[in-house]
Each structure stands twice: as structure tokens, then as C-alpha cells.
Tab-separated table of C-alpha atoms in Angstrom:
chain	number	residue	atom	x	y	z
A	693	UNK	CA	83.179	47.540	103.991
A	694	UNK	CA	83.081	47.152	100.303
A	695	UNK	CA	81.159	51.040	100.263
A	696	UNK	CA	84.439	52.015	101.749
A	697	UNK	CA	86.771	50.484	99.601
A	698	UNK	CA	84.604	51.580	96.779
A	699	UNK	CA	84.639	55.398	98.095
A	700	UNK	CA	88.510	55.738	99.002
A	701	UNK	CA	89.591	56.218	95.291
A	702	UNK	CA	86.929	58.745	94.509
A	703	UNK	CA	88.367	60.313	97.791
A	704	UNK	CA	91.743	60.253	96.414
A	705	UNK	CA	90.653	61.620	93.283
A	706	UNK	CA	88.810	64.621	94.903
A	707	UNK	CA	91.630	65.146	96.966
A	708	UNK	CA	94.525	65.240	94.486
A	709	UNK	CA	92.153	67.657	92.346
A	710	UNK	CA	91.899	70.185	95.283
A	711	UNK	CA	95.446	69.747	96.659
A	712	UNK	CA	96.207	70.746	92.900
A	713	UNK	CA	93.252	73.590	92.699
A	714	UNK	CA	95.090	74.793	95.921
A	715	UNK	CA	98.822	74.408	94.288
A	716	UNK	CA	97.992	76.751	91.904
A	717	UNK	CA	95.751	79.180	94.046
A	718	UNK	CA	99.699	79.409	96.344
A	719	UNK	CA	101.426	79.819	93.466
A	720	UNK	CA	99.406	82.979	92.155
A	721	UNK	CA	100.096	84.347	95.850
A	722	UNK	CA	103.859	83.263	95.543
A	723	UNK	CA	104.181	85.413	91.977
A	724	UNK	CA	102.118	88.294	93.102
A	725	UNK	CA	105.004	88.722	96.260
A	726	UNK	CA	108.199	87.799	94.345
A	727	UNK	CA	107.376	89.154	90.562
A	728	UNK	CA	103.947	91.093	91.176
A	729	UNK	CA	100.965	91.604	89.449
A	730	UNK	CA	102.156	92.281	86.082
A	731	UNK	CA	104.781	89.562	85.933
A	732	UNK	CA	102.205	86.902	87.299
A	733	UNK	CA	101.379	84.938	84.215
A	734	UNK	CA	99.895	81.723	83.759
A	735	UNK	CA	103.026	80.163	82.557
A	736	UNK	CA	104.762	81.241	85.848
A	737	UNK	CA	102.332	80.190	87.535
A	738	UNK	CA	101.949	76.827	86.265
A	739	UNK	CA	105.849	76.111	86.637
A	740	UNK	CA	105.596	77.579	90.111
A	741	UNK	CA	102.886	75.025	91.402
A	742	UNK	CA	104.573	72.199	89.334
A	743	UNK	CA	101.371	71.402	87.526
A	744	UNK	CA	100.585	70.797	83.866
A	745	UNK	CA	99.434	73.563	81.326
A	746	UNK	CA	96.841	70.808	80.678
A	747	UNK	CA	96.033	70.338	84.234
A	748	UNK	CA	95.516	74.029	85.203
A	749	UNK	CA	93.322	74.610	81.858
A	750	UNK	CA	91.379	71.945	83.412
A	751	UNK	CA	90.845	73.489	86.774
A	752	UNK	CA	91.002	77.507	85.668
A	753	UNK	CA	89.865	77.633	82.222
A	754	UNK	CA	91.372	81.241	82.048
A	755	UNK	CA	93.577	83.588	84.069
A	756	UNK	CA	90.959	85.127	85.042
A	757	UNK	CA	89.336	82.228	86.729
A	758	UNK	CA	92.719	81.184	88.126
A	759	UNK	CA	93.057	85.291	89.956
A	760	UNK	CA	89.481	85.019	91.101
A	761	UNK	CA	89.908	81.523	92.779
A	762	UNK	CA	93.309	83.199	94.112
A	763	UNK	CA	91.979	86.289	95.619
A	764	UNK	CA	89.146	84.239	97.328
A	765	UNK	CA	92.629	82.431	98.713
A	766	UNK	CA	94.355	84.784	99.739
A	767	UNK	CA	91.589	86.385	101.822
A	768	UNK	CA	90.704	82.567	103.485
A	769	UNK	CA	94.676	82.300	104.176
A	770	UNK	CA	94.657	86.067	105.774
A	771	UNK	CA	91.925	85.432	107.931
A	772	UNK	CA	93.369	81.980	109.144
A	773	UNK	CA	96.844	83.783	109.401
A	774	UNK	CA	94.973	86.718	111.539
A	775	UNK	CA	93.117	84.134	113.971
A	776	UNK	CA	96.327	81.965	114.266
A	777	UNK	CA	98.397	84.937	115.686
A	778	UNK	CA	95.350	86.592	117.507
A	779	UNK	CA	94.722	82.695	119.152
A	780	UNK	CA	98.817	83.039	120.093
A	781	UNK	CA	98.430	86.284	122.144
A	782	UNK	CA	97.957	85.629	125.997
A	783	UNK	CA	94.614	86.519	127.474
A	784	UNK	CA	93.830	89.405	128.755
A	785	UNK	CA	95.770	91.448	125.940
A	786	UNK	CA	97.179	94.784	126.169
A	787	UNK	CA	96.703	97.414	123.698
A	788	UNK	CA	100.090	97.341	122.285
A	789	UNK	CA	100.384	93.715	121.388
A	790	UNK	CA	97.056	94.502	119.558
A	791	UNK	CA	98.486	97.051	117.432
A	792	UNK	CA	101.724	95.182	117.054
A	793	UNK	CA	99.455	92.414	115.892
A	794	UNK	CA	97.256	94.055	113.091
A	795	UNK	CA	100.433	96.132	112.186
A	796	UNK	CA	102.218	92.579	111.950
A	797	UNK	CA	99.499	91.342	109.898
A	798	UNK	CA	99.197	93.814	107.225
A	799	UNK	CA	103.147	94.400	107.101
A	800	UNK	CA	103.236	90.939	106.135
A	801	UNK	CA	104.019	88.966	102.145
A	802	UNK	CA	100.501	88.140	101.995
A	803	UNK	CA	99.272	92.117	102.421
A	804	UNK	CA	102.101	92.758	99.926
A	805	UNK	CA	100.241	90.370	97.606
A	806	UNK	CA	97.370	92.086	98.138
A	807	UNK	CA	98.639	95.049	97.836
A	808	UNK	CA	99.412	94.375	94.063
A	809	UNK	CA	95.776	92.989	93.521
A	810	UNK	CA	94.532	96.167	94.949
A	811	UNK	CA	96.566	98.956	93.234
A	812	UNK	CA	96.516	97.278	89.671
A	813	UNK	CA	92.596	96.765	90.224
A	814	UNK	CA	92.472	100.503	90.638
A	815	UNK	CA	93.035	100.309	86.395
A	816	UNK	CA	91.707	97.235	85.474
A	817	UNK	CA	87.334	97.019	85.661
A	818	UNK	CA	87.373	93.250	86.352
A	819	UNK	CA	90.006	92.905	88.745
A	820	UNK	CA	88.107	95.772	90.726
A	821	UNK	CA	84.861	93.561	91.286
A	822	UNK	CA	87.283	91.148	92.730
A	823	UNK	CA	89.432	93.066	94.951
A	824	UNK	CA	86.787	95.352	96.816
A	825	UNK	CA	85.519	92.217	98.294
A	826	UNK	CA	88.914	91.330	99.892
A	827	UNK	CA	89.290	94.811	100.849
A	828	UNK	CA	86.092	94.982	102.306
A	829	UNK	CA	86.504	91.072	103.951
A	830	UNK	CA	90.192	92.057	105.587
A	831	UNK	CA	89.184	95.224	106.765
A	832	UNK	CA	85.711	93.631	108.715
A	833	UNK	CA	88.006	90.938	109.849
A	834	UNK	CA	91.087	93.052	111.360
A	835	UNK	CA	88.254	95.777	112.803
A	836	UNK	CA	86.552	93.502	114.250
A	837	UNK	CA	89.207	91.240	115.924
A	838	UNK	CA	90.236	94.474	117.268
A	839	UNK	CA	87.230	95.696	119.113
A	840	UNK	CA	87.282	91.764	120.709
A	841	UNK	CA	90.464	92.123	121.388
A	842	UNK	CA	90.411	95.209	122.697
A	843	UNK	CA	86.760	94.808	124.119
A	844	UNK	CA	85.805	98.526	122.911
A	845	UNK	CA	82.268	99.651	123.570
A	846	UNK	CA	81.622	101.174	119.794
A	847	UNK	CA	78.882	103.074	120.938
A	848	UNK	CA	81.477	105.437	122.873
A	849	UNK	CA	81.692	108.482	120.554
A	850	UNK	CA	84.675	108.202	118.455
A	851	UNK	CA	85.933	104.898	119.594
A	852	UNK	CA	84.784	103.241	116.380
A	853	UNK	CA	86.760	106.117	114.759
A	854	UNK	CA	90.020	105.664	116.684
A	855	UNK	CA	89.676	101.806	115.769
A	856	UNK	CA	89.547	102.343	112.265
A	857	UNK	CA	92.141	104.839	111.950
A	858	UNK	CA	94.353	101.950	113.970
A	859	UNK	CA	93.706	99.625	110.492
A	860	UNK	CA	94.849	102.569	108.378
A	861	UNK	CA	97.545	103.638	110.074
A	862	UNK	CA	98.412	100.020	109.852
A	863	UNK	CA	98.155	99.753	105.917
A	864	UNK	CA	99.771	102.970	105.893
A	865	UNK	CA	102.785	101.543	107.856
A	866	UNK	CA	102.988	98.143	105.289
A	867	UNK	CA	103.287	100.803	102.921
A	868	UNK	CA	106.266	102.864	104.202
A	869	UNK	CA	107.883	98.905	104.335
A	870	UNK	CA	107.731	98.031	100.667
A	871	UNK	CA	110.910	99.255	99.422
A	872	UNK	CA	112.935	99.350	102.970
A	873	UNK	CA	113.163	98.099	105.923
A	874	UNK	CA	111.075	100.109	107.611
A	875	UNK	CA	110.965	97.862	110.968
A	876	UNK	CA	112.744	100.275	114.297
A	877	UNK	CA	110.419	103.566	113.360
A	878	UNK	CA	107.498	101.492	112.462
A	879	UNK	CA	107.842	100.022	116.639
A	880	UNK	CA	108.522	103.879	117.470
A	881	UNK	CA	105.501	104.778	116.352
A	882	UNK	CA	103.141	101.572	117.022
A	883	UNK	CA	104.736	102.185	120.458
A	884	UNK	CA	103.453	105.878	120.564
A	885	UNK	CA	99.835	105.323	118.990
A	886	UNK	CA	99.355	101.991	121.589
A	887	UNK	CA	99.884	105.016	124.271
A	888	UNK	CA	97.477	106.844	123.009
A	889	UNK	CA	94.812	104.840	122.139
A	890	UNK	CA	95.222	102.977	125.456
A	891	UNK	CA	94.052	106.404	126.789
A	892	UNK	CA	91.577	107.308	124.338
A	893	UNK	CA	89.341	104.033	125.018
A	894	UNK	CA	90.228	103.942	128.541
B	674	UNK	CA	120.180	145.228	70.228
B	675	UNK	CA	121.805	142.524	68.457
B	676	UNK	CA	122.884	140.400	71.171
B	677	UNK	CA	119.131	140.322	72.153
B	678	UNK	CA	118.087	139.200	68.442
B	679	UNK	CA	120.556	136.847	68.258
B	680	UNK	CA	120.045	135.418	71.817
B	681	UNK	CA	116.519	135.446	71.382
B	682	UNK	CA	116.117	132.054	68.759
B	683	UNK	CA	118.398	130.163	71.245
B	684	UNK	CA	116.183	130.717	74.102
B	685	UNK	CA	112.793	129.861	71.937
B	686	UNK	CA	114.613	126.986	70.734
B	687	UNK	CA	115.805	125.559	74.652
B	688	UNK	CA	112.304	127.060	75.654
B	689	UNK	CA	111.010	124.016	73.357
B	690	UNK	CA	113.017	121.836	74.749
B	691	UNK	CA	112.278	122.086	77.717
B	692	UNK	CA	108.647	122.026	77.012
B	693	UNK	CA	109.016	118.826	75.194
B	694	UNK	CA	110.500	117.381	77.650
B	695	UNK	CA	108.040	118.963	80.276
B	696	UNK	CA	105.049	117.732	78.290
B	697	UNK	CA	106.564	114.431	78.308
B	698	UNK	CA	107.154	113.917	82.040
B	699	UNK	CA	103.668	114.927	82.221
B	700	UNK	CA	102.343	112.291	79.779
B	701	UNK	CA	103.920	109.531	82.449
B	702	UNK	CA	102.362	110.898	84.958
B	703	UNK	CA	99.151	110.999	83.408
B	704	UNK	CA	99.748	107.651	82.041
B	705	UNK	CA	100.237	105.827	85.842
B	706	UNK	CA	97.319	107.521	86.520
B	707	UNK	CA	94.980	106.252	83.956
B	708	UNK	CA	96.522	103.379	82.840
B	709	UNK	CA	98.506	102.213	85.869
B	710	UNK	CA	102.804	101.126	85.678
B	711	UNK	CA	102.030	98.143	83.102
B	712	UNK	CA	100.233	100.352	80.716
B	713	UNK	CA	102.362	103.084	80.743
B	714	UNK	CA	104.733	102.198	77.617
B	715	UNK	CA	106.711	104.821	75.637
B	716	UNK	CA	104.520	104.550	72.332
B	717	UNK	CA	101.237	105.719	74.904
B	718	UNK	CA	103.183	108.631	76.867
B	719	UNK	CA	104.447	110.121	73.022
B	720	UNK	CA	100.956	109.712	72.177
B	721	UNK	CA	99.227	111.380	75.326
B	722	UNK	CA	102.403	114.644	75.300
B	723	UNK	CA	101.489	114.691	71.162
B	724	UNK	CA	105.410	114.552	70.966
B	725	UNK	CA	107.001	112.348	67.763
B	726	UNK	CA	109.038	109.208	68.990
B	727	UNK	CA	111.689	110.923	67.169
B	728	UNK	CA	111.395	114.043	69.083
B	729	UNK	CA	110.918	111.716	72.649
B	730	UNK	CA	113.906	109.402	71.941
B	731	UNK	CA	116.146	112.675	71.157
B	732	UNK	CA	115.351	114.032	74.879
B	733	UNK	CA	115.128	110.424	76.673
B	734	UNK	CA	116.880	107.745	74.897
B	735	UNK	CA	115.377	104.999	76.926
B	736	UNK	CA	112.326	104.142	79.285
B	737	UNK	CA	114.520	104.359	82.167
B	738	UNK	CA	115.812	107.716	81.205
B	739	UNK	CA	112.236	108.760	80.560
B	740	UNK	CA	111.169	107.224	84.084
B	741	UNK	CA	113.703	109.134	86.100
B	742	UNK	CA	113.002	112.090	84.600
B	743	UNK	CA	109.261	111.634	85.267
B	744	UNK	CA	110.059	110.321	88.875
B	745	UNK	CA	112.024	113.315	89.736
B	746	UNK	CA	109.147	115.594	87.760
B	747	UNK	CA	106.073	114.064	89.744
B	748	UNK	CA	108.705	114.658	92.913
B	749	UNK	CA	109.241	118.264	92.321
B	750	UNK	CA	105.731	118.597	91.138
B	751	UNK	CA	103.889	117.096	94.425
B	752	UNK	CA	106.064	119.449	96.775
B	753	UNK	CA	105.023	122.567	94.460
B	754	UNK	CA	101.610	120.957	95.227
B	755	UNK	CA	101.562	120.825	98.801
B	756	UNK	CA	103.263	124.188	99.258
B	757	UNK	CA	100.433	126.227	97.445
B	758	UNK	CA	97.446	124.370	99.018
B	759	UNK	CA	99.783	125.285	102.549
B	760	UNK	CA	99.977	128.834	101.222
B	761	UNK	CA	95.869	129.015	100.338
B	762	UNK	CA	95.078	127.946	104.134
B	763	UNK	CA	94.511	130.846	106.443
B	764	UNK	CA	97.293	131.933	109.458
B	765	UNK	CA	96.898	130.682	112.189
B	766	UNK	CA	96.326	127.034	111.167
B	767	UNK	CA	94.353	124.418	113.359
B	768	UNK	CA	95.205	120.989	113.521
B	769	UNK	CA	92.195	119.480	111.618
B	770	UNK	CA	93.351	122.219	108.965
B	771	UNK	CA	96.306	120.455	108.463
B	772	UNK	CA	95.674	116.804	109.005
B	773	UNK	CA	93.036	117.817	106.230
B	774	UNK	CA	95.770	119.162	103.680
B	775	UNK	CA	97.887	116.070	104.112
B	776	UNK	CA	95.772	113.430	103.766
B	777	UNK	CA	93.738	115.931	100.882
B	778	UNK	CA	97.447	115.326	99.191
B	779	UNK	CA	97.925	111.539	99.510
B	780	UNK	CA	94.206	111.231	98.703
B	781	UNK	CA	95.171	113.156	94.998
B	782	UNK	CA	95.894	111.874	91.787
B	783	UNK	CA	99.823	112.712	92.356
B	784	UNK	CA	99.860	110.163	94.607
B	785	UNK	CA	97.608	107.870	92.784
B	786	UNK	CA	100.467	108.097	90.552
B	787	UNK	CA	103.654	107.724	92.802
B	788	UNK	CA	101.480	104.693	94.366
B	789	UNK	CA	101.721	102.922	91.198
B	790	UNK	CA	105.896	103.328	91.098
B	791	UNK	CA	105.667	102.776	94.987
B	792	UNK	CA	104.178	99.043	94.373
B	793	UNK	CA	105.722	98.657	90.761
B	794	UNK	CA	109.521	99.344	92.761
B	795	UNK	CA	109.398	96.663	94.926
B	796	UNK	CA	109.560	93.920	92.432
B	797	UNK	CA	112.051	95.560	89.938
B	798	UNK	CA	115.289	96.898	91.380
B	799	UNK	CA	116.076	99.662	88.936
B	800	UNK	CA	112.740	101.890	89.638
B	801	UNK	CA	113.778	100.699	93.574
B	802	UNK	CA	116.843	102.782	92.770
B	803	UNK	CA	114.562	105.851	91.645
B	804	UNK	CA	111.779	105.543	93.733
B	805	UNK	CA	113.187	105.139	97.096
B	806	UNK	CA	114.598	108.713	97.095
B	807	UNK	CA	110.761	110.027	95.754
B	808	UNK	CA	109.358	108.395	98.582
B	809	UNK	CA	111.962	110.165	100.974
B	810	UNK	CA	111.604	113.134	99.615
B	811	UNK	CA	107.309	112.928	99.697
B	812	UNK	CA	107.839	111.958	103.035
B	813	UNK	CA	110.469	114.902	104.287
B	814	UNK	CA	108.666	117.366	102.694
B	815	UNK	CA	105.211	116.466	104.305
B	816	UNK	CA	106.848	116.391	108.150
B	817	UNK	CA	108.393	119.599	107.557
B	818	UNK	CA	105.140	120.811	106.173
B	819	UNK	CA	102.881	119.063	109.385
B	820	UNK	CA	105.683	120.170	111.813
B	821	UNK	CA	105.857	123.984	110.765
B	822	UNK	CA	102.145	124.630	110.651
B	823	UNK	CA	101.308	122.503	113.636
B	824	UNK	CA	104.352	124.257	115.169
B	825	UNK	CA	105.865	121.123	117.004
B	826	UNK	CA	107.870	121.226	119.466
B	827	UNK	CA	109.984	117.746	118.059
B	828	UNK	CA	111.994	117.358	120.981
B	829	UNK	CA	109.033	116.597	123.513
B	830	UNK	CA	108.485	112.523	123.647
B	831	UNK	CA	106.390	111.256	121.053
B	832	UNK	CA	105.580	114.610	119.384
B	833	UNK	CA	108.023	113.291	116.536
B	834	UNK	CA	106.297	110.219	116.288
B	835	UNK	CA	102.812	111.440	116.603
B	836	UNK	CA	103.236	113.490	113.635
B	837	UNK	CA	104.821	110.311	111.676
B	838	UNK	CA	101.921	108.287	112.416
B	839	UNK	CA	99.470	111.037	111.176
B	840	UNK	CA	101.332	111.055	107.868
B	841	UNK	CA	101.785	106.857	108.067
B	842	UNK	CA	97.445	107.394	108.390
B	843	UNK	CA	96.746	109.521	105.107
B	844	UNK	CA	98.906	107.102	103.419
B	845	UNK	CA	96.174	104.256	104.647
B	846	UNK	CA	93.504	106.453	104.083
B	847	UNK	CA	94.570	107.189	100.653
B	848	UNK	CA	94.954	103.397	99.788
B	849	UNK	CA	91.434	102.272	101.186
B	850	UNK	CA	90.340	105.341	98.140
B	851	UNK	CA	91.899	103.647	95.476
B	852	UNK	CA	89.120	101.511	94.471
B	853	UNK	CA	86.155	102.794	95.945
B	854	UNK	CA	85.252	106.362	97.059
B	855	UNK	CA	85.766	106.497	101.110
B	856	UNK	CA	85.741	110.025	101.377
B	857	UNK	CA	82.664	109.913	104.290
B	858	UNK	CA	84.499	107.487	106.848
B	859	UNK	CA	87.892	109.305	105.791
B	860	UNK	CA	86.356	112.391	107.107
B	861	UNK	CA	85.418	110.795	110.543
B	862	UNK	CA	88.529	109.518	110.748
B	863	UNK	CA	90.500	112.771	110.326
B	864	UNK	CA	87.970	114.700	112.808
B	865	UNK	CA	88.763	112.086	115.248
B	866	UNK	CA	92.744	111.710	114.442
B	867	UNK	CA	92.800	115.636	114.350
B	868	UNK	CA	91.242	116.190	118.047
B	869	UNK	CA	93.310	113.662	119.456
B	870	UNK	CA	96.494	114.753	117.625
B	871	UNK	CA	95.119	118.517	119.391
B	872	UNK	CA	95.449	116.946	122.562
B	873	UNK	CA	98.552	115.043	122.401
B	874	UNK	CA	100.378	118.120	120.946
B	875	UNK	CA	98.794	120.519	123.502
């Protein structure tokens, strides 16, 4: 008894120091959708997760620590978000709520965040050793959800092929949704390609 | 005779204009390419075009002015682009021919460069303003370019669409080359893409 009473601060303690670790982590995502990469400082970021300059020195000694610990987030949060909605879909599942589903996923704030990471890593050396992990993570995650989902036999020529050109058609449609509303030809053509590569794995 | 004399100053003189100016435009491009959107600030472009700040705040007064211009440049620039390389392929054209040539063109450094207003834009409303018509205008001029040589018949169902989604793809495929050479699986891809594509258009 006393062991537990004894334990339940340093529980408390360990728990207010990660819900604030994971504060902060959210808040890097938040700035990276609403101001982007550039405009994602430490001082925004701080304000944003309502925690002390003091307090986040303490946990990230340096932006850099802060991004790293938030792109390890973000990719955890995307592949909970992915499993969530995958877990939601009725069973068996039809090719187009497949596509609709990685399309939905990588059209959504947290692929825009990423998206950020990923085109200002393209200039900056460090943020590049961060970022081609999450690339590489999402992408293994949303292929491979897909070929469950869509029980493909990848040793069919060109169905690992048609699968991966799903995922980049995908990116390339959370693109074309940046700066508009790109929502009633993005269902034209999910629509169109479900068709098609019903047909082509069939 | 003297008309020609006397005409003949003016003309060097808007001749160096306009290659100020030209040289310039250039300079941003080269700038988002290097450098990315942060980076590119109006002391680095007058360095890169070797142009005086004098000389670049006579011809663009502001970094907005200089922006647009260098929007509409990279615009104008990227069509010229994708016309020739149409041009250099041989009549008649085959659909991996030209699935090729339009992901070859988001794959380039052009877009490398429009990618960095494209994700820059949709956090600050005054590039949105420029950079929304760009992306039309990228995106018009590579349909009518994959619809011409592909010879589409646009009124049969889902040809429109089909040839949407192929250039929604080499958007995606040009992304997932941003930080790490993909140009093997990209080439899988577009066999694949390009013989189903074939078949869908045949």
C-alpha cells in the first residue's frame, strides 16, 4: 500500500512531463499547418502549447530537438489516424473506399504538415535525415494497408506497380488541394482510377 | 539611315532592360531551387543575376513585384519547356512516350521550383493570389499537351479523367524525388501507368 502511495507522485510527475513533451510535439504540427515551416518558431510554438520558454528548454534543448521529436509525432499520429479510419471501413472492402481512404488520408492537415517538412528538407541537410524516414514510414504504412485491404497477390506482375502508383496518385491529388478546394474532381477521378484498378487486380 | 541610328541606342538601351529584368526573374528561380522560398531574399537573387540593388529596385520596387514577375517568368518558361521536349519526340507518339515527357517535366528543376511557391502559397495569401493562376496554367497546358499527343477522344467516359489522374501521378512521383533519387521505381511505375492508360484509351 505504502509502495503505491509512494509511486503515484512519481507517476504524476512522469505524466505531466510527457503530456507536456506531447503539448509541444502538437503544437509544432499545429504551426507547420496554419503558418508552415518557415513561420514555425520556437516562440510560436511555445505560446501555442501554453508551456514555458523554461519548460520547453527543459524538454527540447534546441529547435532542432523539438522538430525531430515532432516529426517522429507526426508519423506515430498518421499511422494511428490511418488504422483508425482503415478499422472504420466495413469488412469485406471494395476498391473504391480503399482509394477514397488513402486519398482521404494524405489530403488531410497532417499530410499538409508533412508536406512542409518534406519540401523545406529538400534545402536544408539536417531536416533531410529526418524527413526521409517519415517518407519512407508513411509510404510502407499506406502500401501496405493497401495490399491488406485490398488482399493483392504482389507477386502478380505489375500489381505491386499499380499499388504504388495508387499512393502517388494520392500525394499527387493532396497536392492539387493545397491552394483550392480541389474536392468534386478529386472524387471524379478517385472514382475513375477505383474502376480501373478494380479491373487491373481482378 | 538616320532613323535607324537614332532608333538603334533606344532599342540597346530597352534590350538591357529587359535583360536585367530577365536575368533577374531567373535569379528567383534559381534561388527556390537551391535555396528553397525562405532563402530566397532580394539581397541573394541581385547577387545570383550580378544586377546592383539599385538597378533591381528600379525594375521591381518590391519583393512582391519581383515575385510576380518571376511567377509569371517560371510560368511562361515551363510551357516553352514542355513544348520543345513535345517537339524533340518523334510522330507518331506512344503512350509511354508521353506519360514519360510529363512526369520527365514535373520530375525537373522548374517544378522543383514552382513546388516551393506551391507549398510556400498556402500559408501566405498574397503568393495564393499569384500562384493559383501558375498552377492553372501548369496544369492546362500539360492536359492539352497529354490530350493532343495521346489524341483523346475527351468526350468518351473517363477518358477526361484518366488523363487527369496521369498528370495528378507525375505530380506524386515528382514529390517522392524531392529528397531522395526514385528514378528506378518511378520508371516501373510509368511502364505500368502507361500500358494501362494504352488500354483504357484504346
Amino acid at each position: 500500500m505504502s509502495t503505491t502511495v509512494a509511486a503515484s507522485p512519481r507517476q504524476t510527475q512522469a505524466d505531466r512531463s510527457r503530456d507536456t513533451r506531447l503539448k509541444l510535439m502538437q503544437a509544432v504540427v499545429e504551426c507547420l499547418v496554419d503558418v508552415g515551416w518557415a513561420g514555425t518558431t520556437t516562440t510560436l510554438v511555445s505560446e501555442r502549447a501554453g508551456v514555458s520558454r523554461g519548460a520547453q528548454l527543459h524538454h527540447f534543448a534546441s529547435r532542432g530537438e523539438l522538430v525531430a521529436a515532432a516529426v517522429e509525432h507526426l508519423g506515430a499520429e498518421s499511422v494511428r489516424a490511418l488504422r483508425a479510419d482503415s478499422d472504420a471501413l466495413g469488412r469485406p472492402v471494395r476498391t473504391p473506399a480503399v482509394v477514397g481512404l488513402i486519398v482521404d488520408f494524405y489530403v488531410s492537415p497532417l499530410f499538409a504538415a508533412a508536406l512542409e517538412l518534406w519540401v523545406a528538407a529538400r534545402t536544408d541537410t539536417a531536416l533531410r535525415e529526418l524527413v526521409i524516414p517519415l517518407q519512407g514510414r508513411l509510404g510502407r504504412e499506406t502500401h501496405r494497408l493497401a495490399v491488406d485491404l485490398l488482399d493483392v497477390d504482389e507477386s502478380r506482375r505489375g500489381a505491386r506497380e499499380a499499388v504504388q502508383a495508387t499512393l502517388d496518385l494520392a500525394r499527387g491529388l493532396a497536392l492539387a488541394n493545397q491552394l483550392t478546394d480541389d474536392s468534386v474532381r478529386r472524387a471524379r477521378i478517385v472514382a475513375e482510377w477505383s474502376a480501373q484498378l478494380e479491373e487491373r487486380l481482378a
